Short mmCIF file of C-alpha atoms in Angstrom, two decimals:
data_model
loop_
_atom_site.label_atom_id
_atom_site.label_comp_id
_atom_site.label_asym_id
_atom_site.label_seq_id
_atom_site.Cartn_x
_atom_site.Cartn_y
_atom_site.Cartn_z
CA TYR A 281 120.54 -50.57 133.54
CA PHE A 282 119.32 -52.00 136.80
CA GLU A 283 119.61 -51.14 140.49
CA ASN A 284 118.51 -52.58 143.79
CA ASN A 285 118.15 -50.91 147.20
CA TRP A 286 118.96 -53.42 149.93
CA GLN A 287 118.47 -52.76 153.65
CA ILE A 288 120.96 -55.32 154.96
CA LEU A 289 120.69 -54.19 158.60
CA PRO A 290 118.62 -51.50 160.34
CA GLU A 291 121.77 -49.36 160.34
CA LEU A 292 123.09 -50.39 156.90
CA LYS A 293 121.52 -49.73 153.52
CA THR A 294 123.08 -50.25 150.09
CA ASN A 295 122.40 -49.50 146.46
CA LEU A 296 123.72 -52.01 143.95
CA GLY A 297 123.45 -51.24 140.27
CA ALA A 298 124.97 -51.60 136.83
CA ARG A 299 124.64 -50.14 133.38
CA PHE A 300 125.21 -51.77 130.00
CA TYR A 301 126.51 -49.21 127.52
CA TYR A 302 126.50 -49.67 123.73
CA PHE A 303 128.26 -47.18 121.43
CA LYS A 304 126.99 -47.90 117.93
CA SER A 305 129.66 -46.02 115.96
CA GLN A 306 132.27 -48.76 116.56
CA GLU A 307 129.97 -51.26 118.28
CA TYR A 308 131.65 -50.83 121.66
CA PHE A 309 129.83 -52.65 124.46
CA ARG A 310 130.76 -51.92 128.07
CA PHE A 311 129.58 -53.03 131.53
CA GLU A 312 129.58 -50.44 134.35
CA PRO A 313 128.95 -51.73 137.90
CA ARG A 314 128.43 -49.46 140.88
CA LEU A 315 127.86 -49.88 144.61
CA SER A 316 127.10 -47.40 147.39
CA ALA A 317 126.45 -47.96 151.07
CA THR A 318 125.43 -45.88 154.10
CA TYR A 319 125.97 -46.97 157.71
CA LEU A 320 124.25 -45.09 160.54
CA LEU A 321 126.59 -44.94 163.51
CA THR A 322 123.96 -42.76 165.21
CA ASP A 323 120.94 -40.85 164.00
CA ASN A 324 123.20 -37.84 163.43
CA LEU A 325 126.40 -39.50 162.19
CA HIS A 326 126.51 -41.44 158.90
CA LEU A 327 129.33 -43.23 157.09
CA ASN A 328 129.19 -43.35 153.28
CA ALA A 329 131.18 -45.37 150.76
CA ALA A 330 130.86 -45.89 147.01
CA PHE A 331 132.53 -47.62 144.09
CA ALA A 332 131.83 -47.13 140.37
CA VAL A 333 133.25 -47.98 136.96
CA ALA A 334 132.45 -45.61 134.08
CA HIS A 335 133.33 -45.25 130.41
CA GLN A 336 133.36 -42.16 128.24
CA PHE A 337 133.05 -42.47 124.48
CA LEU A 338 133.61 -38.77 123.75
CA HIS A 339 137.11 -37.52 124.57
CA LEU A 340 137.88 -33.94 125.60
CA ILE A 341 141.03 -33.06 123.65
CA VAL A 342 142.72 -29.93 124.99
CA ARG A 343 144.65 -27.82 122.50
CA ASN A 344 147.82 -26.22 123.86
CA ASN A 345 149.06 -24.65 120.63
CA ILE A 346 146.56 -21.75 120.50
CA SER A 347 145.63 -19.19 123.12
CA LEU A 348 141.84 -19.33 122.94
CA PRO A 349 140.11 -22.20 124.80
CA THR A 350 138.83 -24.12 121.76
CA ASP A 351 138.81 -27.67 123.11
CA LEU A 352 137.70 -30.53 120.91
CA TRP A 353 135.28 -33.36 121.68
CA TYR A 354 136.36 -36.41 119.66
CA PRO A 355 134.37 -39.67 119.52
CA SER A 356 135.84 -43.12 120.08
CA SER A 357 136.80 -44.88 116.89
CA GLU A 358 138.76 -47.87 115.68
CA GLU A 359 142.01 -46.08 116.61
CA VAL A 360 140.69 -44.26 119.71
CA SER A 361 139.49 -46.49 122.56
CA PRO A 362 136.81 -45.38 125.07
CA ALA A 363 138.15 -43.81 128.26
CA ARG A 364 137.65 -45.84 131.44
CA SER A 365 137.62 -44.74 135.08
CA THR A 366 137.35 -46.52 138.41
CA GLN A 367 136.33 -44.34 141.36
CA TYR A 368 136.29 -44.93 145.11
CA VAL A 369 134.60 -42.60 147.61
CA PHE A 370 134.45 -42.56 151.41
CA GLY A 371 132.76 -39.91 153.52
CA ILE A 372 131.18 -38.90 156.83
CA ASP A 373 127.99 -36.84 157.33
CA SER A 374 127.31 -35.17 160.67
CA TYR A 375 123.97 -33.52 161.55
CA PHE A 376 123.57 -31.17 164.52
CA ARG A 377 121.23 -28.52 166.00
CA ASN A 378 118.18 -30.72 165.28
CA LYS A 379 119.53 -31.36 161.77
CA GLU A 380 119.46 -27.67 160.96
CA TYR A 381 123.14 -28.03 160.00
CA VAL A 382 124.98 -30.79 158.18
CA PHE A 383 128.76 -31.08 157.89
CA SER A 384 130.37 -33.62 155.59
CA ILE A 385 133.89 -34.75 154.69
CA GLU A 386 134.40 -36.88 151.61
CA GLY A 387 137.57 -38.29 150.07
CA TYR A 388 137.82 -39.78 146.59
CA TYR A 389 140.25 -41.47 144.22
CA LYS A 390 139.76 -42.02 140.48
CA GLY A 391 142.05 -43.98 138.19
CA MET A 392 141.72 -43.29 134.44
CA GLU A 393 142.81 -45.19 131.32
CA ASN A 394 142.74 -44.44 127.59
CA LEU A 395 143.12 -40.68 127.89
CA TYR A 396 144.11 -38.76 124.75
CA GLU A 397 145.94 -35.53 123.98
CA PHE A 398 147.54 -34.05 120.89
CA LYS A 399 151.12 -35.06 120.24
CA SER A 400 153.77 -32.38 120.62
CA ALA A 401 154.15 -30.15 117.55
CA SER A 402 151.06 -31.64 115.90
CA SER A 403 150.10 -29.96 112.62
CA PHE A 404 146.73 -30.22 110.93
CA GLN A 405 146.52 -31.09 107.24
CA ALA A 406 143.43 -31.32 105.08
CA GLY A 407 142.17 -34.87 104.67
CA GLU A 408 144.30 -36.28 107.50
CA SER A 409 142.63 -38.18 110.33
CA ILE A 410 142.74 -36.37 113.67
CA ALA A 411 143.28 -39.72 115.38
CA LYS A 412 146.79 -39.84 113.91
CA LEU A 413 147.65 -36.65 115.80
CA LEU A 414 146.67 -38.09 119.19
CA THR A 415 148.65 -40.00 121.78
CA LYS A 416 147.27 -42.21 124.56
CA GLY A 417 148.05 -42.08 128.27
CA GLU A 418 146.65 -42.59 131.73
CA GLY A 419 145.81 -40.46 134.74
CA GLU A 420 144.50 -40.21 138.26
CA ALA A 421 142.52 -37.75 140.34
CA TYR A 422 142.14 -37.62 144.11
CA GLY A 423 141.20 -35.18 146.81
CA VAL A 424 139.03 -34.33 149.78
CA GLU A 425 135.87 -32.22 149.99
CA PHE A 426 134.47 -30.31 152.98
CA PHE A 427 130.87 -29.10 153.04
CA LEU A 428 128.87 -27.17 155.66
CA ASN A 429 125.19 -26.48 154.98
CA LYS A 430 122.61 -24.51 157.00
CA ARG A 431 119.34 -25.89 155.70
CA THR A 432 116.55 -24.02 157.51
CA GLY A 433 115.74 -20.56 158.86
CA ASP A 434 115.61 -17.07 157.38
CA PHE A 435 119.36 -17.21 156.91
CA SER A 436 120.56 -20.25 154.97
CA GLY A 437 123.45 -21.22 152.75
CA TRP A 438 126.51 -23.36 152.48
CA VAL A 439 130.29 -23.34 152.34
CA GLY A 440 132.20 -25.85 150.25
CA TYR A 441 135.95 -26.41 149.87
CA THR A 442 137.75 -28.98 147.73
CA LEU A 443 141.45 -29.81 147.77
CA SER A 444 142.26 -31.97 144.75
CA TRP A 445 144.95 -33.18 142.36
CA THR A 446 144.62 -34.38 138.76
CA LYS A 447 147.63 -35.95 137.05
CA ARG A 448 148.45 -37.34 133.61
CA LYS A 449 151.23 -39.54 132.24
CA PHE A 450 151.90 -39.96 128.51
CA ASP A 451 154.98 -41.67 127.12
CA GLU A 452 155.13 -39.20 124.21
CA LEU A 453 154.49 -36.00 126.20
CA ASN A 454 156.63 -34.08 128.69
CA THR A 455 159.44 -36.63 128.12
CA GLY A 456 157.30 -39.28 129.83
CA ARG A 457 157.11 -37.39 133.15
CA ILE A 458 153.88 -36.86 135.09
CA PHE A 459 152.21 -33.49 134.47
CA TYR A 460 149.07 -31.66 135.55
CA PRO A 461 146.44 -31.09 132.83
CA ARG A 462 145.09 -27.64 132.12
CA TYR A 463 141.94 -28.14 134.20
CA ASP A 464 143.71 -29.39 137.32
CA ARG A 465 142.46 -27.17 140.15
CA ARG A 466 144.19 -27.40 143.52
CA HIS A 467 141.74 -25.28 145.55
CA ASP A 468 138.05 -24.73 144.92
CA VAL A 469 135.87 -22.65 147.26
CA SER A 470 132.15 -21.81 147.06
CA ILE A 471 130.21 -19.70 149.57
CA VAL A 472 126.45 -19.22 149.10
CA ALA A 473 124.20 -17.23 151.45
CA THR A 474 120.51 -16.29 151.32
CA TYR A 475 118.61 -14.10 153.76
CA ASN A 476 114.80 -13.73 153.80
CA ILE A 477 114.20 -10.20 155.06
CA THR A 478 110.45 -10.81 154.82
CA ASN A 479 108.36 -13.61 153.37
CA ASP A 480 108.40 -11.78 150.03
CA PHE A 481 111.77 -10.03 149.98
CA SER A 482 115.11 -11.88 149.98
CA ILE A 483 118.74 -11.16 149.17
CA GLY A 484 121.63 -13.46 148.42
CA ALA A 485 125.28 -13.61 147.47
CA THR A 486 127.62 -16.18 145.95
CA TRP A 487 131.43 -16.09 146.06
CA THR A 488 133.54 -18.56 144.12
CA TYR A 489 137.29 -19.12 144.02
CA GLY A 490 139.39 -21.51 141.98
CA THR A 491 143.10 -22.07 141.45
CA GLY A 492 144.27 -20.84 138.05
CA GLN A 493 144.62 -23.24 135.15
CA GLY A 494 147.90 -24.82 134.13
CA TYR A 495 149.65 -23.29 131.14
CA THR A 496 152.80 -23.85 129.10
CA ILE A 497 154.72 -20.59 128.57
CA PRO A 498 158.14 -19.59 127.20
CA THR A 499 160.86 -19.14 129.79
CA GLY A 500 163.41 -17.63 127.42
CA GLN A 501 164.81 -17.52 123.92
CA TYR A 502 168.18 -18.20 122.37
CA GLN A 503 169.85 -17.81 118.99
CA PHE A 504 171.97 -20.05 116.84
CA GLN A 505 174.07 -18.87 113.94
CA ASN A 506 173.18 -20.83 110.83
CA ILE A 507 175.87 -22.63 108.93
CA GLY A 508 176.09 -21.17 105.46
CA LEU A 509 177.21 -18.21 103.44
CA ASP A 510 174.68 -15.73 104.85
CA ARG A 511 175.73 -16.41 108.48
CA SER A 512 172.17 -15.49 109.61
CA ASN A 513 170.78 -16.18 113.08
CA SER A 514 167.74 -18.29 114.00
CA THR A 515 165.80 -17.61 117.21
CA TYR A 516 164.38 -20.51 119.26
CA ILE A 517 162.00 -20.45 122.23
CA ASP A 518 162.50 -22.45 125.43
CA TYR A 519 159.32 -23.54 127.27
CA THR A 520 158.38 -24.71 130.76
CA ASP A 521 157.35 -28.29 131.40
CA ARG A 522 153.84 -29.05 130.21
CA ASN A 523 151.35 -26.81 132.08
CA ALA A 524 153.98 -26.03 134.72
CA PHE A 525 152.95 -22.35 134.93
CA ARG A 526 149.81 -21.35 136.86
CA LEU A 527 147.52 -18.61 135.61
CA PRO A 528 146.06 -16.20 138.20
CA ALA A 529 143.27 -17.54 140.38
CA TYR A 530 139.64 -17.20 139.30
CA HIS A 531 137.25 -15.58 141.77
CA LYS A 532 134.16 -13.37 141.74
CA LEU A 533 131.23 -12.23 143.87
CA ASP A 534 127.61 -12.20 142.63
CA PHE A 535 124.71 -10.47 144.39
CA ASN A 536 120.97 -10.84 143.90
CA ALA A 537 117.73 -9.49 145.39
CA SER A 538 114.14 -10.47 144.65
CA TYR A 539 110.68 -9.28 145.67
CA LYS A 540 107.46 -11.27 145.17
CA PHE A 541 104.07 -9.59 144.94
CA ALA A 542 100.56 -10.14 143.60
CA TRP A 543 98.98 -7.81 141.03
CA ILE A 544 95.78 -8.04 138.97
CA GLY A 545 95.41 -11.64 140.07
CA TYR A 546 98.87 -12.80 139.00
CA MET A 547 102.09 -13.54 140.94
CA PHE A 548 105.07 -11.35 140.03
CA GLU A 549 108.73 -11.47 141.05
CA ALA A 550 110.99 -8.47 140.51
CA TYR A 551 114.72 -9.16 140.70
CA PHE A 552 118.02 -7.31 140.64
CA ASN A 553 121.32 -9.10 140.02
CA ILE A 554 124.94 -7.99 139.93
CA TYR A 555 127.46 -10.29 138.26
CA ASN A 556 131.10 -9.86 139.35
CA LEU A 557 130.38 -7.24 142.00
CA TYR A 558 133.98 -6.09 142.51
CA ASN A 559 134.81 -6.29 138.78
CA ARG A 560 137.46 -8.98 138.99
CA GLN A 561 139.44 -9.24 135.72
CA ASN A 562 139.38 -13.02 135.41
CA PRO A 563 141.42 -14.36 132.47
CA PHE A 564 139.61 -15.90 129.51
CA ALA A 565 142.68 -16.54 127.36
CA TYR A 566 146.42 -15.79 127.25
CA TYR A 567 148.82 -15.08 124.44
CA ILE A 568 152.52 -14.37 124.06
CA THR A 569 153.83 -11.25 122.33
CA GLN A 570 157.13 -9.44 122.05
CA SER A 571 157.99 -6.25 123.87
CA GLN A 572 158.71 -3.00 122.02
CA ASN A 573 162.44 -3.71 121.87
CA GLU A 574 161.62 -7.23 120.53
CA ASN A 575 164.08 -8.81 122.93
CA ASP A 576 161.62 -9.84 125.66
CA LEU A 577 158.52 -12.00 125.56
CA VAL A 578 155.40 -10.65 127.32
CA LEU A 579 152.43 -12.70 128.57
CA LYS A 580 149.11 -10.90 128.06
CA GLN A 581 145.58 -11.88 128.98
CA ILE A 582 142.08 -11.43 127.56
CA THR A 583 139.25 -10.93 130.05
CA LEU A 584 135.48 -11.18 129.67
CA PHE A 585 132.36 -10.48 131.73
CA PRO A 586 133.20 -7.51 133.99
CA PHE A 587 130.75 -5.91 136.44
CA ILE A 588 127.29 -6.57 134.92
CA PRO A 589 124.02 -5.44 136.60
CA THR A 590 120.68 -6.83 135.41
CA ILE A 591 117.09 -6.08 136.38
CA GLY A 592 113.89 -7.82 135.39
CA ILE A 593 110.49 -9.16 136.35
CA ASN A 594 108.85 -12.58 136.12
CA VAL A 595 105.14 -13.33 136.02
CA LYS A 596 103.34 -16.65 136.43
CA PHE A 597 100.03 -17.22 134.66
#
């Protein structure tokens, strides 16, 4: 790879670079250029822009036919081409109160090619290549990010919010219509705060929120009477569009406190942490089961990591 920092004007600086990528398994060779620039409108107001091309030779293949999140990383091969993305970014940074605070707004767009997912109703058989179960498509991601950071003082922290969309289009999935992948997240919020009560004692908290993942669930069931002598009935399940249902939002609050002190010539730090302070039951996985009368389908969830306190001590020597 190479890069070059170029101060074109006193107010304009750029970074021009590129990377040459070689994937030995199938002897793929790719060129990835990138360019970023910053223009200083004033000492406290900066404009930023960037462009980059990237390739990924390991594909994240999401499985929708089982409830547990067991995603597969599959390498590029003769049948599976490397994924390619082209990303554009534009943003504004604003500093105020003697640069104690910085506020930024950044928008982005990413176009993606050679994305892979399992075909509908794929079934695994011993000795069969996984590549034959995959189908290729394209996608895009875009959004805007807001970020406010207090950088100095006894009280510091930041607030970040992202509004984003991620879309996919596969000719062989969802009848060719655009759908949102499982990890599409419309809203993402992070709030981090730290307060130094003294030079040695500090407390902090972190709150995170994210829109629930997309999921494909049954919307109903119907029966057909089989043609034959036994006149038996077969039950079939009707599903939503691909990932059209949203799981509940993910959010939690973590708390921490630490105290630094010296003892017998060594520096110690005692800490106390609480994970998931209000014991939010965030979903880890979902599964479908039948109700007691076996006529209704019920969506149930599995949760992990409830309220967890920890305490400990570190020593440097």
